PDB file of C-alpha atoms in Angstrom:
ATOM      1  CA  MET A   1      12.721  26.776 -12.656  1.00 31.00           C
ATOM      2  CA  LEU A   2       9.397  25.756 -11.201  1.00 38.00           C
ATOM      3  CA  LEU A   3       8.806  22.125 -10.404  1.00 50.00           C
ATOM      4  CA  PRO A   4       6.051  20.959 -12.727  1.00 66.00           C
ATOM      5  CA  ILE A   5       3.860  20.030  -9.785  1.00 65.00           C
ATOM      6  CA  LYS A   6       4.063  23.624  -8.516  1.00 68.00           C
ATOM      7  CA  GLU A   7       3.085  24.731 -11.982  1.00 80.00           C
ATOM      8  CA  LEU A   8       0.022  22.474 -11.756  1.00 85.00           C
ATOM      9  CA  GLY A   9      -1.016  24.211  -8.523  1.00 88.00           C
ATOM     10  CA  ARG A  10      -0.523  27.621 -10.106  1.00 88.00           C
ATOM     11  CA  LEU A  11      -2.627  26.685 -13.144  1.00 90.00           C
ATOM     12  CA  ILE A  12      -5.426  25.483 -10.880  1.00 93.00           C
ATOM     13  CA  ALA A  13      -5.347  28.739  -8.917  1.00 92.00           C
ATOM     14  CA  VAL A  14      -5.436  30.798 -12.127  1.00 91.00           C
ATOM     15  CA  LYS A  15      -8.330  28.866 -13.645  1.00 92.00           C
ATOM     16  CA  ARG A  16     -10.262  28.806 -10.366  1.00 93.00           C
ATOM     17  CA  GLY A  17      -9.949  32.592 -10.109  1.00 91.00           C
ATOM     18  CA  GLY A  18     -12.548  33.919  -7.709  1.00 90.00           C
ATOM     19  CA  ARG A  19     -14.675  30.776  -7.776  1.00 92.00           C
ATOM     20  CA  GLY A  20     -14.972  28.885  -4.479  1.00 93.00           C
ATOM     21  CA  VAL A  21     -12.928  25.765  -3.768  1.00 94.00           C
ATOM     22  CA  ARG A  22     -16.037  23.656  -3.229  1.00 95.00           C
ATOM     23  CA  ALA A  23     -17.721  24.641  -6.463  1.00 95.00           C
ATOM     24  CA  THR A  24     -14.488  24.184  -8.387  1.00 95.00           C
ATOM     25  CA  ALA A  25     -13.819  20.787  -6.812  1.00 95.00           C
ATOM     26  CA  ALA A  26     -17.301  19.701  -7.847  1.00 95.00           C
ATOM     27  CA  ASP A  27     -16.501  20.754 -11.433  1.00 94.00           C
ATOM     28  CA  VAL A  28     -13.249  18.767 -11.358  1.00 95.00           C
ATOM     29  CA  GLY A  29     -14.903  15.777  -9.718  1.00 95.00           C
ATOM     30  CA  ILE A  30     -12.685  15.598  -6.616  1.00 94.00           C
ATOM     31  CA  SER A  31     -13.106  16.648  -2.990  1.00 93.00           C
ATOM     32  CA  ALA A  32     -12.512  20.243  -1.910  1.00 94.00           C
ATOM     33  CA  ALA A  33      -9.758  19.129   0.494  1.00 93.00           C
ATOM     34  CA  THR A  34      -7.919  17.315  -2.288  1.00 92.00           C
ATOM     35  CA  LEU A  35      -8.206  20.299  -4.614  1.00 94.00           C
ATOM     36  CA  SER A  36      -6.791  22.640  -1.945  1.00 93.00           C
ATOM     37  CA  ARG A  37      -3.882  20.360  -1.240  1.00 90.00           C
ATOM     38  CA  VAL A  38      -2.935  20.032  -4.913  1.00 90.00           C
ATOM     39  CA  GLU A  39      -3.288  23.778  -5.387  1.00 91.00           C
ATOM     40  CA  ASN A  40      -0.799  24.142  -2.529  1.00 87.00           C
ATOM     41  CA  GLY A  41       1.775  21.879  -4.113  1.00 82.00           C
ATOM     42  CA  HIS A  42       0.790  18.455  -2.795  1.00 84.00           C
ATOM     43  CA  MET A  43       1.287  15.529  -5.134  1.00 80.00           C
ATOM     44  CA  PRO A  44      -1.998  14.141  -6.459  1.00 82.00           C
ATOM     45  CA  ASP A  45      -2.598  10.487  -7.128  1.00 77.00           C
ATOM     46  CA  LEU A  46      -3.018   9.433 -10.739  1.00 75.00           C
ATOM     47  CA  GLU A  47      -6.789   9.484 -10.793  1.00 79.00           C
ATOM     48  CA  THR A  48      -6.933  12.973  -9.285  1.00 86.00           C
ATOM     49  CA  PHE A  49      -4.188  14.139 -11.627  1.00 84.00           C
ATOM     50  CA  ALA A  50      -6.092  12.863 -14.674  1.00 84.00           C
ATOM     51  CA  LYS A  51      -9.270  14.667 -13.591  1.00 91.00           C
ATOM     52  CA  ILE A  52      -7.392  17.921 -13.020  1.00 91.00           C
ATOM     53  CA  CYS A  53      -5.702  17.716 -16.429  1.00 89.00           C
ATOM     54  CA  ARG A  54      -9.086  17.151 -18.076  1.00 90.00           C
ATOM     55  CA  TRP A  55     -10.554  20.144 -16.276  1.00 94.00           C
ATOM     56  CA  LEU A  56      -7.546  22.318 -17.145  1.00 91.00           C
ATOM     57  CA  ASP A  57      -7.781  21.061 -20.722  1.00 89.00           C
ATOM     58  CA  ARG A  58      -4.049  20.282 -20.613  1.00 84.00           C
ATOM     59  CA  ASP A  59      -2.212  17.198 -21.758  1.00 77.00           C
ATOM     60  CA  ALA A  60      -0.889  15.203 -18.796  1.00 72.00           C
ATOM     61  CA  ARG A  61       2.371  14.640 -20.671  1.00 68.00           C
ATOM     62  CA  GLU A  62       3.204  18.329 -20.431  1.00 70.00           C
ATOM     63  CA  PHE A  63       3.724  17.913 -16.706  1.00 71.00           C
ATOM     64  CA  LEU A  64       5.402  14.560 -16.874  1.00 64.00           C
ATOM     65  CA  GLY A  65       8.253  15.460 -19.182  1.00 56.00           C
ATOM     66  CA  LEU A  66       7.677  12.176 -20.945  1.00 49.00           C
ATOM     67  CA  GLY A  67       9.855  11.354 -23.873  1.00 43.00           C
ATOM     68  CA  ASP A  68      13.519  10.467 -24.044  1.00 42.00           C
ATOM     69  CA  GLN A  69      13.870   8.599 -20.751  1.00 46.00           C
ATOM     70  CA  ALA A  70      10.282   7.602 -20.157  1.00 44.00           C
ATOM     71  CA  GLU A  71      11.188   4.024 -20.957  1.00 48.00           C
ATOM     72  CA  GLN A  72      13.561   3.838 -18.031  1.00 53.00           C
ATOM     73  CA  SER A  73      11.385   5.355 -15.375  1.00 55.00           C
ATOM     74  CA  PRO A  74      10.556   2.682 -12.819  1.00 57.00           C
ATOM     75  CA  GLN A  75       7.047   1.793 -11.885  1.00 61.00           C
ATOM     76  CA  ALA A  76       6.110   1.283  -8.313  1.00 63.00           C
ATOM     77  CA  VAL A  77       3.017   1.042  -6.242  1.00 63.00           C
ATOM     78  CA  VAL A  78       3.208   2.834  -2.960  1.00 64.00           C
ATOM     79  CA  HIS A  79       0.863   1.781  -0.259  1.00 64.00           C
ATOM     80  CA  PHE A  80      -0.481   4.851   1.446  1.00 61.00           C
ATOM     81  CA  ARG A  81      -2.780   5.276   4.317  1.00 55.00           C
ATOM     82  CA  LYS A  82      -5.811   6.168   2.286  1.00 54.00           C
ATOM     83  CA  GLN A  83      -4.807   9.631   1.298  1.00 64.00           C
ATOM     84  CA  LYS A  84      -5.210  11.142  -2.112  1.00 66.00           C
ATOM     85  CA  THR A  85      -2.257  13.466  -1.936  1.00 75.00           C
ATOM     86  CA  VAL A  86       1.169  13.517  -0.377  1.00 78.00           C
ATOM     87  CA  ALA A  87       3.340  16.446   0.706  1.00 82.00           C
ATOM     88  CA  PRO A  88       5.830  17.506  -1.988  1.00 78.00           C
ATOM     89  CA  GLU A  89       8.884  16.821   0.222  1.00 83.00           C
ATOM     90  CA  THR A  90       7.583  13.312   0.916  1.00 84.00           C
ATOM     91  CA  ALA A  91       6.920  12.728  -2.777  1.00 80.00           C
ATOM     92  CA  VAL A  92      10.499  13.711  -3.559  1.00 80.00           C
ATOM     93  CA  ALA A  93      11.790  11.371  -0.818  1.00 86.00           C
ATOM     94  CA  LEU A  94       9.609   8.515  -2.091  1.00 84.00           C
ATOM     95  CA  GLY A  95      10.929   9.143  -5.593  1.00 81.00           C
ATOM     96  CA  GLU A  96      14.463   8.827  -4.235  1.00 85.00           C
ATOM     97  CA  LEU A  97      13.504   5.623  -2.417  1.00 87.00           C
ATOM     98  CA  ILE A  98      12.015   4.141  -5.591  1.00 84.00           C
ATOM     99  CA  LEU A  99      15.175   4.885  -7.572  1.00 84.00           C
ATOM    100  CA  ALA A 100      17.392   3.433  -4.805  1.00 89.00           C
ATOM    101  CA  ALA A 101      15.252   0.298  -4.707  1.00 88.00           C
ATOM    102  CA  GLN A 102      15.463   0.010  -8.478  1.00 85.00           C
ATOM    103  CA  ARG A 103      19.269   0.186  -8.309  1.00 88.00           C
ATOM    104  CA  ALA A 104      19.309  -2.434  -5.544  1.00 90.00           C
ATOM    105  CA  ILE A 105      17.215  -4.827  -7.629  1.00 88.00           C
ATOM    106  CA  GLN A 106      19.365  -4.265 -10.715  1.00 86.00           C
ATOM    107  CA  ALA A 107      22.531  -4.967  -8.699  1.00 87.00           C
ATOM    108  CA  ARG A 108      20.943  -8.084  -7.285  1.00 84.00           C
ATOM    109  CA  ASN A 109      19.877  -9.308 -10.731  1.00 79.00           C
ATOM    110  CA  GLN A 110      23.435  -8.882 -11.999  1.00 80.00           C
ATOM    111  CA  LEU A 111      24.726 -11.060  -9.158  1.00 80.00           C
ATOM    112  CA  ILE A 112      22.261 -13.790 -10.002  1.00 74.00           C
ATOM    113  CA  ASP A 113      22.426 -13.490 -13.770  1.00 67.00           C
ATOM    114  CA  PRO A 114      25.618 -11.735 -14.903  1.00 61.00           C
TER     115      PRO A 114
ATOM    116  CA  MET B   1     -16.810  -8.414  -1.442  1.00 81.00           C
ATOM    117  CA  ARG B   2     -17.480 -10.808  -4.310  1.00 87.00           C
ATOM    118  CA  HIS B   3     -19.404 -13.986  -3.552  1.00 89.00           C
ATOM    119  CA  GLY B   4     -17.197 -16.751  -2.207  1.00 93.00           C
ATOM    120  CA  PHE B   5     -14.201 -14.492  -1.604  1.00 96.00           C
ATOM    121  CA  LYS B   6     -14.161 -14.950   2.159  1.00 96.00           C
ATOM    122  CA  ALA B   7     -14.121 -18.734   1.825  1.00 96.00           C
ATOM    123  CA  GLN B   8     -11.367 -18.424  -0.768  1.00 97.00           C
ATOM    124  CA  ALA B   9      -9.322 -16.324   1.660  1.00 97.00           C
ATOM    125  CA  GLU B  10      -9.504 -19.068   4.316  1.00 97.00           C
ATOM    126  CA  ARG B  11      -8.476 -21.634   1.704  1.00 97.00           C
ATOM    127  CA  LEU B  12      -5.488 -19.567   0.579  1.00 97.00           C
ATOM    128  CA  SER B  13      -4.490 -19.141   4.215  1.00 97.00           C
ATOM    129  CA  ALA B  14      -4.598 -22.915   4.802  1.00 97.00           C
ATOM    130  CA  GLU B  15      -2.748 -23.634   1.543  1.00 97.00           C
ATOM    131  CA  ALA B  16       0.057 -21.222   2.415  1.00 97.00           C
ATOM    132  CA  ARG B  17       0.671 -23.056   5.697  1.00 97.00           C
ATOM    133  CA  LEU B  18       0.569 -26.402   3.951  1.00 97.00           C
ATOM    134  CA  GLU B  19       3.075 -25.290   1.315  1.00 96.00           C
ATOM    135  CA  LEU B  20       5.463 -24.015   3.969  1.00 97.00           C
ATOM    136  CA  GLY B  21       5.147 -27.242   5.939  1.00 97.00           C
ATOM    137  CA  LEU B  22       3.487 -25.494   8.860  1.00 97.00           C
ATOM    138  CA  ASP B  23       0.796 -26.722  11.194  1.00 96.00           C
ATOM    139  CA  PRO B  24      -2.643 -25.378  10.108  1.00 94.00           C
ATOM    140  CA  ALA B  25      -2.837 -23.427  13.359  1.00 95.00           C
ATOM    141  CA  ALA B  26       0.721 -22.044  13.238  1.00 97.00           C
ATOM    142  CA  PRO B  27       1.566 -18.366  12.847  1.00 97.00           C
ATOM    143  CA  LEU B  28       2.533 -17.403   9.288  1.00 97.00           C
ATOM    144  CA  ASP B  29       5.608 -15.229   8.900  1.00 97.00           C
ATOM    145  CA  PRO B  30       4.927 -12.933   5.923  1.00 97.00           C
ATOM    146  CA  SER B  31       8.651 -12.583   5.150  1.00 96.00           C
ATOM    147  CA  ARG B  32       8.984 -16.322   4.826  1.00 96.00           C
ATOM    148  CA  TYR B  33       5.888 -16.494   2.673  1.00 97.00           C
ATOM    149  CA  ALA B  34       7.246 -13.701   0.449  1.00 97.00           C
ATOM    150  CA  ARG B  35      10.417 -15.734  -0.183  1.00 96.00           C
ATOM    151  CA  HIS B  36       8.270 -18.763  -0.915  1.00 96.00           C
ATOM    152  CA  ILE B  37       6.357 -16.996  -3.691  1.00 95.00           C
ATOM    153  CA  GLY B  38       9.521 -15.407  -5.088  1.00 95.00           C
ATOM    154  CA  VAL B  39       8.990 -11.864  -3.874  1.00 96.00           C
ATOM    155  CA  VAL B  40      12.051  -9.959  -2.665  1.00 95.00           C
ATOM    156  CA  VAL B  41      11.711  -7.963   0.539  1.00 96.00           C
ATOM    157  CA  LEU B  42      14.280  -5.180   0.451  1.00 95.00           C
ATOM    158  CA  ASP B  43      15.675  -3.888   3.720  1.00 95.00           C
ATOM    159  CA  PHE B  44      15.146  -0.139   3.897  1.00 95.00           C
ATOM    160  CA  ASP B  45      18.471   0.302   5.681  1.00 93.00           C
ATOM    161  CA  ASP B  46      20.384  -1.355   2.841  1.00 93.00           C
ATOM    162  CA  LEU B  47      19.164   1.182   0.289  1.00 94.00           C
ATOM    163  CA  GLU B  48      21.387   4.070  -0.689  1.00 93.00           C
ATOM    164  CA  ILE B  49      19.359   7.161   0.032  1.00 92.00           C
ATOM    165  CA  SER B  50      20.277  10.537   1.446  1.00 94.00           C
ATOM    166  CA  ALA B  51      20.026  11.272   5.163  1.00 95.00           C
ATOM    167  CA  GLU B  52      17.439  13.933   4.360  1.00 93.00           C
ATOM    168  CA  CYS B  53      15.254  11.447   2.508  1.00 92.00           C
ATOM    169  CA  LYS B  54      15.607   8.934   5.344  1.00 95.00           C
ATOM    170  CA  ARG B  55      14.601  11.542   7.908  1.00 96.00           C
ATOM    171  CA  ARG B  56      11.577  12.556   5.858  1.00 94.00           C
ATOM    172  CA  LEU B  57      10.318   8.989   5.358  1.00 93.00           C
ATOM    173  CA  LEU B  58      11.076   7.628   8.831  1.00 96.00           C
ATOM    174  CA  GLN B  59      10.533  10.608  11.100  1.00 96.00           C
ATOM    175  CA  THR B  60       8.965  13.786   9.736  1.00 94.00           C
ATOM    176  CA  ASP B  61       6.257  12.110   7.658  1.00 92.00           C
ATOM    177  CA  SER B  62       6.538   8.420   8.507  1.00 92.00           C
ATOM    178  CA  GLU B  63       2.785   8.149   8.966  1.00 89.00           C
ATOM    179  CA  SER B  64       2.126   8.911   5.316  1.00 85.00           C
ATOM    180  CA  TRP B  65       3.405   5.634   3.849  1.00 87.00           C
ATOM    181  CA  SER B  66       3.348   2.027   5.018  1.00 88.00           C
ATOM    182  CA  GLY B  67       5.125   0.234   2.234  1.00 88.00           C
ATOM    183  CA  MET B  68       5.639   0.042  -1.475  1.00 86.00           C
ATOM    184  CA  THR B  69       5.806  -2.636  -4.133  1.00 85.00           C
ATOM    185  CA  LEU B  70       8.097  -2.197  -7.069  1.00 82.00           C
ATOM    186  CA  LYS B  71       8.482  -4.225 -10.235  1.00 79.00           C
ATOM    187  CA  GLU B  72      11.807  -4.101 -11.990  1.00 78.00           C
ATOM    188  CA  GLY B  73      13.347  -6.437 -14.545  1.00 76.00           C
ATOM    189  CA  GLY B  74      10.957  -9.294 -13.800  1.00 81.00           C
ATOM    190  CA  VAL B  75      11.481  -9.036 -10.045  1.00 86.00           C
ATOM    191  CA  THR B  76       8.805  -7.929  -7.607  1.00 89.00           C
ATOM    192  CA  ALA B  77      10.240  -6.244  -4.540  1.00 91.00           C
ATOM    193  CA  ILE B  78       8.588  -4.844  -1.452  1.00 92.00           C
ATOM    194  CA  ILE B  79       9.876  -2.246   0.971  1.00 93.00           C
ATOM    195  CA  ILE B  80       8.193  -1.814   4.328  1.00 94.00           C
ATOM    196  CA  ASN B  81       8.383   1.310   6.487  1.00 94.00           C
ATOM    197  CA  PRO B  82      10.802   0.187   9.228  1.00 96.00           C
ATOM    198  CA  SER B  83       9.681   2.894  11.661  1.00 96.00           C
ATOM    199  CA  HIS B  84       6.295   1.229  12.184  1.00 95.00           C
ATOM    200  CA  SER B  85       5.540  -1.337  14.890  1.00 94.00           C
ATOM    201  CA  ARG B  86       6.155  -5.033  14.295  1.00 94.00           C
ATOM    202  CA  GLY B  87       2.442  -5.803  14.040  1.00 94.00           C
ATOM    203  CA  ARG B  88       1.872  -3.052  11.542  1.00 94.00           C
ATOM    204  CA  ARG B  89       4.892  -4.047   9.442  1.00 95.00           C
ATOM    205  CA  SER B  90       3.691  -7.626   9.224  1.00 96.00           C
ATOM    206  CA  SER B  91       0.212  -6.489   8.277  1.00 95.00           C
ATOM    207  CA  THR B  92       1.564  -4.113   5.599  1.00 94.00           C
ATOM    208  CA  LEU B  93       3.774  -6.830   4.120  1.00 96.00           C
ATOM    209  CA  MET B  94       0.915  -9.313   4.062  1.00 96.00           C
ATOM    210  CA  HIS B  95      -1.328  -6.682   2.478  1.00 94.00           C
ATOM    211  CA  GLU B  96       1.192  -6.076  -0.308  1.00 92.00           C
ATOM    212  CA  LEU B  97       1.563  -9.835  -0.818  1.00 95.00           C
ATOM    213  CA  ALA B  98      -2.229 -10.196  -0.932  1.00 95.00           C
ATOM    214  CA  HIS B  99      -2.368  -7.835  -3.923  1.00 92.00           C
ATOM    215  CA  ILE B 100       0.236 -10.046  -5.619  1.00 91.00           C
ATOM    216  CA  ILE B 101      -1.551 -13.325  -4.761  1.00 94.00           C
ATOM    217  CA  LEU B 102      -4.838 -11.916  -6.052  1.00 93.00           C
ATOM    218  CA  LYS B 103      -3.110 -10.650  -9.211  1.00 88.00           C
ATOM    219  CA  HIS B 104      -4.537  -7.185  -8.768  1.00 85.00           C
ATOM    220  CA  VAL B 105      -3.554  -4.886 -11.553  1.00 74.00           C
ATOM    221  CA  PRO B 106      -1.392  -2.305  -9.893  1.00 62.00           C
ATOM    222  CA  ALA B 107      -2.138   1.293 -10.479  1.00 58.00           C
ATOM    223  CA  ARG B 108       1.162   2.896 -11.289  1.00 53.00           C
ATOM    224  CA  VAL B 109       3.472   5.315  -9.680  1.00 56.00           C
ATOM    225  CA  ASP B 110       5.721   6.987 -12.151  1.00 56.00           C
ATOM    226  CA  VAL B 111       8.817   8.902 -11.410  1.00 56.00           C
ATOM    227  CA  SER B 112       9.086  11.047 -14.455  1.00 52.00           C
ATOM    228  CA  THR B 113      12.213  12.531 -15.903  1.00 46.00           C
ATOM    229  CA  ASN B 114      11.589  15.975 -14.535  1.00 48.00           C
ATOM    230  CA  GLY B 115      11.147  14.802 -10.993  1.00 52.00           C
ATOM    231  CA  MET B 116       7.399  14.668 -10.827  1.00 56.00           C
ATOM    232  CA  LEU B 117       6.180  11.645  -8.976  1.00 61.00           C
ATOM    233  CA  LEU B 118       2.661  10.480  -9.478  1.00 60.00           C
ATOM    234  CA  LEU B 119       1.149   8.169  -7.001  1.00 60.00           C
ATOM    235  CA  SER B 120      -1.771   5.929  -7.229  1.00 59.00           C
ATOM    236  CA  ASP B 121      -3.499   3.272  -5.313  1.00 65.00           C
ATOM    237  CA  TYR B 122      -5.469   0.211  -6.205  1.00 76.00           C
ATOM    238  CA  SER B 123      -9.211   0.502  -6.572  1.00 77.00           C
ATOM    239  CA  GLU B 124     -11.203   0.497  -3.354  1.00 80.00           C
ATOM    240  CA  ASP B 125     -12.464  -3.009  -4.129  1.00 87.00           C
ATOM    241  CA  ALA B 126      -8.931  -4.288  -4.557  1.00 87.00           C
ATOM    242  CA  GLU B 127      -7.897  -2.619  -1.301  1.00 87.00           C
ATOM    243  CA  ALA B 128     -10.809  -4.188   0.568  1.00 91.00           C
ATOM    244  CA  GLU B 129      -9.914  -7.626  -0.802  1.00 95.00           C
ATOM    245  CA  ALA B 130      -6.248  -7.231   0.126  1.00 94.00           C
ATOM    246  CA  ASP B 131      -7.180  -6.094   3.637  1.00 94.00           C
ATOM    247  CA  TRP B 132      -9.442  -9.088   4.075  1.00 97.00           C
ATOM    248  CA  LEU B 133      -7.015 -11.634   2.639  1.00 97.00           C
ATOM    249  CA  ALA B 134      -4.029 -10.261   4.596  1.00 97.00           C
ATOM    250  CA  ALA B 135      -5.957 -10.589   7.857  1.00 97.00           C
ATOM    251  CA  ALA B 136      -7.146 -14.095   6.947  1.00 98.00           C
ATOM    252  CA  MET B 137      -3.584 -15.174   6.113  1.00 98.00           C
ATOM    253  CA  LEU B 138      -2.266 -13.928   9.446  1.00 98.00           C
ATOM    254  CA  LEU B 139      -5.254 -14.999  11.562  1.00 98.00           C
ATOM    255  CA  PRO B 140      -7.216 -17.943  10.123  1.00 98.00           C
ATOM    256  CA  ARG B 141     -10.803 -18.129  11.319  1.00 97.00           C
ATOM    257  CA  ASP B 142     -10.394 -21.661  12.715  1.00 96.00           C
ATOM    258  CA  VAL B 143      -7.477 -20.510  14.845  1.00 96.00           C
ATOM    259  CA  LEU B 144      -9.492 -17.604  16.240  1.00 97.00           C
ATOM    260  CA  MET B 145     -12.410 -19.910  16.961  1.00 96.00           C
ATOM    261  CA  ARG B 146     -10.252 -22.349  18.872  1.00 96.00           C
ATOM    262  CA  SER B 147      -8.368 -19.653  20.762  1.00 97.00           C
ATOM    263  CA  ARG B 148     -11.501 -17.783  21.807  1.00 96.00           C
ATOM    264  CA  ARG B 149     -13.174 -21.004  22.872  1.00 95.00           C
ATOM    265  CA  ARG B 150     -10.216 -21.554  25.175  1.00 95.00           C
ATOM    266  CA  GLY B 151     -10.811 -18.071  26.546  1.00 95.00           C
ATOM    267  CA  GLU B 152      -7.639 -16.488  25.154  1.00 97.00           C
ATOM    268  CA  THR B 153      -7.494 -12.689  25.112  1.00 97.00           C
ATOM    269  CA  ILE B 154      -7.128 -10.624  21.960  1.00 97.00           C
ATOM    270  CA  THR B 155      -3.731  -9.411  23.168  1.00 97.00           C
ATOM    271  CA  ASN B 156      -2.465 -12.973  23.649  1.00 97.00           C
ATOM    272  CA  ILE B 157      -3.649 -14.130  20.238  1.00 97.00           C
ATOM    273  CA  ALA B 158      -2.209 -11.033  18.560  1.00 97.00           C
ATOM    274  CA  MET B 159       1.128 -11.565  20.287  1.00 96.00           C
ATOM    275  CA  ALA B 160       1.291 -15.226  19.315  1.00 97.00           C
ATOM    276  CA  PHE B 161       0.541 -14.405  15.675  1.00 97.00           C
ATOM    277  CA  GLY B 162       2.649 -11.266  15.393  1.00 96.00           C
ATOM    278  CA  THR B 163      -0.217  -8.900  14.632  1.00 96.00           C
ATOM    279  CA  SER B 164      -1.491  -5.744  16.278  1.00 96.00           C
ATOM    280  CA  ASP B 165      -4.326  -6.040  18.810  1.00 96.00           C
ATOM    281  CA  GLN B 166      -6.352  -3.820  16.518  1.00 95.00           C
ATOM    282  CA  LEU B 167      -6.122  -6.219  13.570  1.00 96.00           C
ATOM    283  CA  CYS B 168      -6.938  -9.206  15.778  1.00 97.00           C
ATOM    284  CA  GLU B 169      -9.969  -7.457  17.213  1.00 97.00           C
ATOM    285  CA  TRP B 170     -11.182  -6.396  13.747  1.00 97.00           C
ATOM    286  CA  ARG B 171     -10.760  -9.935  12.456  1.00 97.00           C
ATOM    287  CA  ILE B 172     -12.694 -11.472  15.369  1.00 97.00           C
ATOM    288  CA  ARG B 173     -15.482  -8.983  14.824  1.00 96.00           C
ATOM    289  CA  MET B 174     -15.617  -9.438  11.051  1.00 95.00           C
ATOM    290  CA  THR B 175     -15.581 -13.226  11.155  1.00 95.00           C
ATOM    291  CA  GLY B 176     -18.300 -13.299  13.830  1.00 95.00           C
ATOM    292  CA  VAL B 177     -16.309 -15.754  15.936  1.00 94.00           C
ATOM    293  CA  ASP B 178     -17.389 -14.362  19.310  1.00 92.00           C
ATOM    294  CA  VAL B 179     -21.015 -14.106  18.225  1.00 92.00           C
ATOM    295  CA  GLN B 180     -20.991 -17.728  17.143  1.00 93.00           C
ATOM    296  CA  LEU B 181     -19.441 -18.851  20.429  1.00 93.00           C
ATOM    297  CA  LYS B 182     -21.999 -16.894  22.442  1.00 92.00           C
ATOM    298  CA  ARG B 183     -24.838 -18.492  20.501  1.00 92.00           C
ATOM    299  CA  ALA B 184     -23.376 -21.945  21.026  1.00 89.00           C
ATOM    300  CA  ALA B 185     -23.062 -21.268  24.765  1.00 87.00           C
ATOM    301  CA  ARG B 186     -26.736 -20.324  25.012  1.00 85.00           C
ATOM    302  CA  ARG B 187     -27.882 -23.538  23.418  1.00 76.00           C
TER     303      ARG B 187
END
């Protein structure tokens, strides 16, 4: 099974077809470098992701698998060094870190307020 | 930068020291300040994550992230990248706290059920404000003025206040401390 983010890259490549990266990026409203990175499986930030979904004419929720457990997914803000995308392996690791931190906070809250 | 923000940053910096019972010219430890405002700083090493994930975040791609803020069950927690230098860690922590102090609306990062993680940052304006406030909290303008008047080097000031030389130099430049001293000397 493809990771949804890989699917996003594939859809971009298909829609872009033979059109240049620069021209396509201008259509999407992002930089050419960002478009290339996402097409190659890098994780976009939310703003970039929203623009790409609009351009693809796809609903963002398709990629997010929202629904049953959406309520429980933690929200975090990661402070990056001014980059718009992050390598897929790093995104996976950050996801793991977020979940571990969430568990740590929940455990801590139970100690304080059983 | 909105009008009056820089003055507000100096005020917040002075207030933080006052609240912690510190001398106005004392270094401010961001960890201590975090505890004071009820923010939990989680130790990266205490978190249960795989060795592979640890390697990725601390070695292979440690440059890609500085820290993260997470809200869960009414608690705000911050994790700082432990592989970075002391000065950078303190600056990252203060930056994250600055967003909290300024009540910036966080853009979200969602880990969705099918493993897709979406990342986002604050707006550029919010980032600029947090950068400015974090530096002002760590290095108040009055302190820089006094230190430079005494002829202290950037390295010495940075060491005394637990920041990187780079941040100290940026702060001196942005506050115009040296320029002001030079002008005063010419008079």
